[in-house]
PDB file of C-alpha atoms and ligand atoms in Angstrom:
ATOM      1  CA  MET A 179      -9.206   1.999  -2.288  1.00  0.00           C
ATOM      2  CA  GLY A 180      -8.974  -2.572  -1.697  1.00  0.00           C
ATOM      3  CA  LYS A 181      -6.208  -4.623  -0.487  1.00  0.00           C
ATOM      4  CA  ILE A 182      -3.985  -6.770  -1.224  1.00  0.00           C
ATOM      5  CA  THR A 183      -3.584 -10.123   0.213  1.00  0.00           C
ATOM      6  CA  PHE A 184       0.012 -11.000  -0.681  1.00  0.00           C
ATOM      7  CA  LYS A 185       0.647 -14.043  -0.517  1.00  0.00           C
ATOM      8  CA  PHE A 186       4.582 -15.493  -1.519  1.00  0.00           C
ATOM      9  CA  GLU A 187       5.667 -18.769  -3.095  1.00  0.00           C
ATOM     10  CA  THR A 188       8.504 -19.018  -1.588  1.00  0.00           C
ATOM     11  CA  ASP A 189       7.185 -18.951   1.796  1.00  0.00           C
ATOM     12  CA  GLU A 190       3.109 -20.663   1.813  1.00  0.00           C
ATOM     13  CA  ASN A 191       2.530 -19.957   5.654  1.00  0.00           C
ATOM     14  CA  LYS A 192       3.304 -16.140   4.665  1.00  0.00           C
ATOM     15  CA  GLU A 193       0.257 -13.462   3.440  1.00  0.00           C
ATOM     16  CA  LEU A 194       0.527  -9.599   3.731  1.00  0.00           C
ATOM     17  CA  GLU A 195      -2.670  -7.562   3.894  1.00  0.00           C
ATOM     18  CA  CYS A 196      -2.207  -4.109   2.891  1.00  0.00           C
ATOM     19  CA  GLU A 197      -3.559  -0.445   0.844  1.00  0.00           C
ATOM     20  CA  ILE A 198      -4.512  -0.159  -2.127  1.00  0.00           C
ATOM     21  CA  PHE A 199      -5.488   3.604  -3.137  1.00  0.00           C
ATOM     22  CA  GLU A 200      -7.084   3.643  -7.178  1.00  0.00           C
ATOM     23  CA  GLY A 201      -4.587   4.707  -8.914  1.00  0.00           C
ATOM     24  CA  GLU A 202      -1.821   3.196  -7.329  1.00  0.00           C
ATOM     25  CA  SER A 203       0.113  -0.435  -9.173  1.00  0.00           C
ATOM     26  CA  ILE A 204       0.619  -3.907  -7.437  1.00  0.00           C
ATOM     27  CA  LEU A 205       5.005  -3.064  -8.202  1.00  0.00           C
ATOM     28  CA  GLU A 206       3.817   0.451  -6.193  1.00  0.00           C
ATOM     29  CA  VAL A 207       2.210  -0.965  -2.993  1.00  0.00           C
ATOM     30  CA  ALA A 208       4.689  -4.001  -2.942  1.00  0.00           C
ATOM     31  CA  LEU A 209       7.467  -1.678  -2.973  1.00  0.00           C
ATOM     32  CA  ASP A 210       5.973   0.832   0.217  1.00  0.00           C
ATOM     33  CA  ASN A 211       5.448  -2.559   2.118  1.00  0.00           C
ATOM     34  CA  ASP A 212       8.830  -4.326   2.199  1.00  0.00           C
ATOM     35  CA  ILE A 213       8.437  -6.939  -0.143  1.00  0.00           C
ATOM     36  CA  ASN A 214      10.892  -7.945  -2.750  1.00  0.00           C
ATOM     37  CA  LEU A 215      10.054  -7.550  -6.391  1.00  0.00           C
ATOM     38  CA  ASN A 216      12.429  -6.969  -8.668  1.00  0.00           C
ATOM     39  CA  HIS A 217      11.610  -4.253 -11.317  1.00  0.00           C
ATOM     40  CA  ASN A 218      14.319  -3.711 -13.693  1.00  0.00           C
ATOM     41  CA  CYS A 219      12.844  -0.820 -16.679  1.00  0.00           C
ATOM     42  CA  GLY A 220      11.802   0.779 -12.820  1.00  0.00           C
ATOM     43  CA  GLY A 221       8.045   0.134 -14.940  1.00  0.00           C
ATOM     44  CA  VAL A 222       8.254   1.766 -17.102  1.00  0.00           C
ATOM     45  CA  CYS A 223       6.358  -2.432 -19.469  1.00  0.00           C
ATOM     46  CA  GLY A 224       9.943  -2.408 -20.381  1.00  0.00           C
ATOM     47  CA  CYS A 225      11.030  -6.257 -18.523  1.00  0.00           C
ATOM     48  CA  SER A 226       9.539  -8.550 -16.890  1.00  0.00           C
ATOM     49  CA  THR A 227      10.792  -8.938 -14.053  1.00  0.00           C
ATOM     50  CA  CYS A 228       8.293  -7.734 -11.620  1.00  0.00           C
ATOM     51  CA  GLN A 229       6.028 -10.648 -13.295  1.00  0.00           C
ATOM     52  CA  VAL A 230       3.054 -11.364 -10.959  1.00  0.00           C
ATOM     53  CA  TYR A 231       0.677 -14.670 -10.298  1.00  0.00           C
ATOM     54  CA  VAL A 232      -2.950 -11.826  -9.665  1.00  0.00           C
ATOM     55  CA  GLU A 233      -5.164 -15.372  -8.281  1.00  0.00           C
ATOM     56  CA  SER A 234      -8.020 -12.929  -7.308  1.00  0.00           C
ATOM     57  CA  GLY A 235      -9.510  -9.272  -8.761  1.00  0.00           C
ATOM     58  CA  GLU A 236      -7.810  -9.540 -12.219  1.00  0.00           C
ATOM     59  CA  GLU A 237     -11.500  -7.455 -13.164  1.00  0.00           C
ATOM     60  CA  LEU A 238     -10.776  -4.394 -11.035  1.00  0.00           C
ATOM     61  CA  MET A 239      -6.784  -4.745 -13.307  1.00  0.00           C
ATOM     62  CA  PRO A 240      -6.902  -2.778 -16.196  1.00  0.00           C
ATOM     63  CA  GLU A 241      -6.936  -5.260 -19.293  1.00  0.00           C
ATOM     64  CA  MET A 242      -3.016  -6.400 -20.802  1.00  0.00           C
ATOM     65  CA  SER A 243      -2.022  -4.415 -23.363  1.00  0.00           C
ATOM     66  CA  ASP A 244      -0.337  -6.526 -26.073  1.00  0.00           C
ATOM     67  CA  LYS A 245       3.423  -4.805 -24.545  1.00  0.00           C
ATOM     68  CA  GLU A 246       2.441  -6.193 -21.223  1.00  0.00           C
ATOM     69  CA  GLU A 247       1.501  -9.572 -23.462  1.00  0.00           C
ATOM     70  CA  ASP A 248       5.383  -9.992 -25.184  1.00  0.00           C
ATOM     71  CA  TYR A 249       7.210  -9.390 -21.441  1.00  0.00           C
ATOM     72  CA  VAL A 250       4.569 -11.905 -19.986  1.00  0.00           C
ATOM     73  CA  ASP A 251       5.788 -14.336 -22.389  1.00  0.00           C
ATOM     74  CA  ARG A 252       9.641 -14.048 -21.988  1.00  0.00           C
ATOM     75  CA  ALA A 253       9.321 -13.744 -17.764  1.00  0.00           C
ATOM     76  CA  ARG A 254      10.374 -16.693 -15.228  1.00  0.00           C
ATOM     77  CA  ASN A 255       7.848 -19.651 -14.894  1.00  0.00           C
ATOM     78  CA  PRO A 256       4.783 -17.788 -16.459  1.00  0.00           C
ATOM     79  CA  ARG A 257       1.572 -18.675 -15.540  1.00  0.00           C
ATOM     80  CA  PHE A 258      -2.113 -18.360 -17.158  1.00  0.00           C
ATOM     81  CA  ASN A 259      -2.165 -15.186 -14.577  1.00  0.00           C
ATOM     82  CA  SER A 260       0.382 -13.600 -14.667  1.00  0.00           C
ATOM     83  CA  ARG A 261       1.142 -10.088 -15.280  1.00  0.00           C
ATOM     84  CA  LEU A 262       3.860  -8.095 -14.881  1.00  0.00           C
ATOM     85  CA  SER A 263       2.290  -5.736 -12.187  1.00  0.00           C
ATOM     86  CA  CYS A 264       3.978  -2.159 -12.694  1.00  0.00           C
ATOM     87  CA  GLN A 265       1.135  -2.362 -15.061  1.00  0.00           C
ATOM     88  CA  CYS A 266      -1.638  -3.476 -12.732  1.00  0.00           C
ATOM     89  CA  LYS A 267      -3.046  -0.448 -11.132  1.00  0.00           C
ATOM     90  CA  LEU A 268      -5.679  -0.465  -9.225  1.00  0.00           C
ATOM     91  CA  GLU A 269      -9.085   0.596 -11.759  1.00  0.00           C
ATOM     92  CA  LYS A 270     -11.994  -0.594  -9.396  1.00  0.00           C
ATOM     93  CA  GLU A 271     -12.520  -0.848  -6.056  1.00  0.00           C
ATOM     94  CA  GLY A 272     -12.490  -5.017  -3.979  1.00  0.00           C
ATOM     95  CA  ASP A 273      -9.780  -7.051  -3.204  1.00  0.00           C
ATOM     96  CA  LEU A 274      -6.497  -8.617  -4.806  1.00  0.00           C
ATOM     97  CA  VAL A 275      -4.917 -11.807  -4.188  1.00  0.00           C
ATOM     98  CA  VAL A 276      -1.226 -11.294  -5.414  1.00  0.00           C
ATOM     99  CA  THR A 277       2.156 -14.649  -5.531  1.00  0.00           C
ATOM    100  CA  ILE A 278       4.774 -12.860  -5.695  1.00  0.00           C
ATOM    101  CA  PRO A 279       7.311 -15.392  -8.063  1.00  0.00           C
ATOM    102  CA  THR A 280      10.959 -16.790  -6.131  1.00  0.00           C
ATOM    103  CA  GLN A 281      13.396 -14.158  -6.590  1.00  0.00           C
ATOM    104  CA  LYS A 282      16.195 -16.207  -6.720  1.00  0.00           C
ATOM    105  CA  GLY A 283      17.133 -16.424  -9.927  1.00  0.00           C
ATOM    106  CA  ILE A 284      16.646 -13.024 -11.438  1.00  0.00           C
ATOM    107  CA  ILE A 285      19.401 -10.696 -11.821  1.00  0.00           C
ATOM    108  CA  GLY A 286      17.836  -7.234 -10.742  1.00  0.00           C
ATOM    109  CA  HIS A 287      16.503  -4.838  -8.130  1.00  0.00           C
TER     110      HIS A 287
HETATM  111  S1  FES B 320       9.053  -3.196 -13.844  1.00  0.00           S
HETATM  112 FE1  FES B 320       9.661  -3.422 -16.088  1.00  0.00          FE
HETATM  113  S2  FES B 320       8.303  -4.475 -16.819  1.00  0.00           S
HETATM  114 FE2  FES B 320       7.549  -3.732 -14.562  1.00  0.00          FE
END
C-alpha cells in the first residue's frame, strides 16, 4: 500500500492525497477520486490521453514498455517523467507524487 499525492498543472496550489494499493493503477486511483483524467482507450495502452508526470516514486511501478514509450512520444507536451497512468500499477509499497497535466484541448473522456 502507499499514498499518491496528486498535483495539478492547472492549479499549483491544489494537492490531493489518496491511498493506492498494490496492483492498482494511477489511473484507477485518479478516477476513483473524481480527478478529471482522460483515458480514451479504456486503460489498455492504446492511446496517450492518460499521460501523467511522475515526480517521484517511479521505482515503485513497472518499467515502461516499448509500447508505452511509443504512446508517450505521441502525448501532448511529454516530459522526461511522463508515464501513461493506466500502465503504472503499484508494485512496491511506497509513496508517489504525480502531476496531472492540463486536460484542456484533449478530445476524450
Ligand atoms: S487510457 Fe489509453 S493508454 Fe492509458
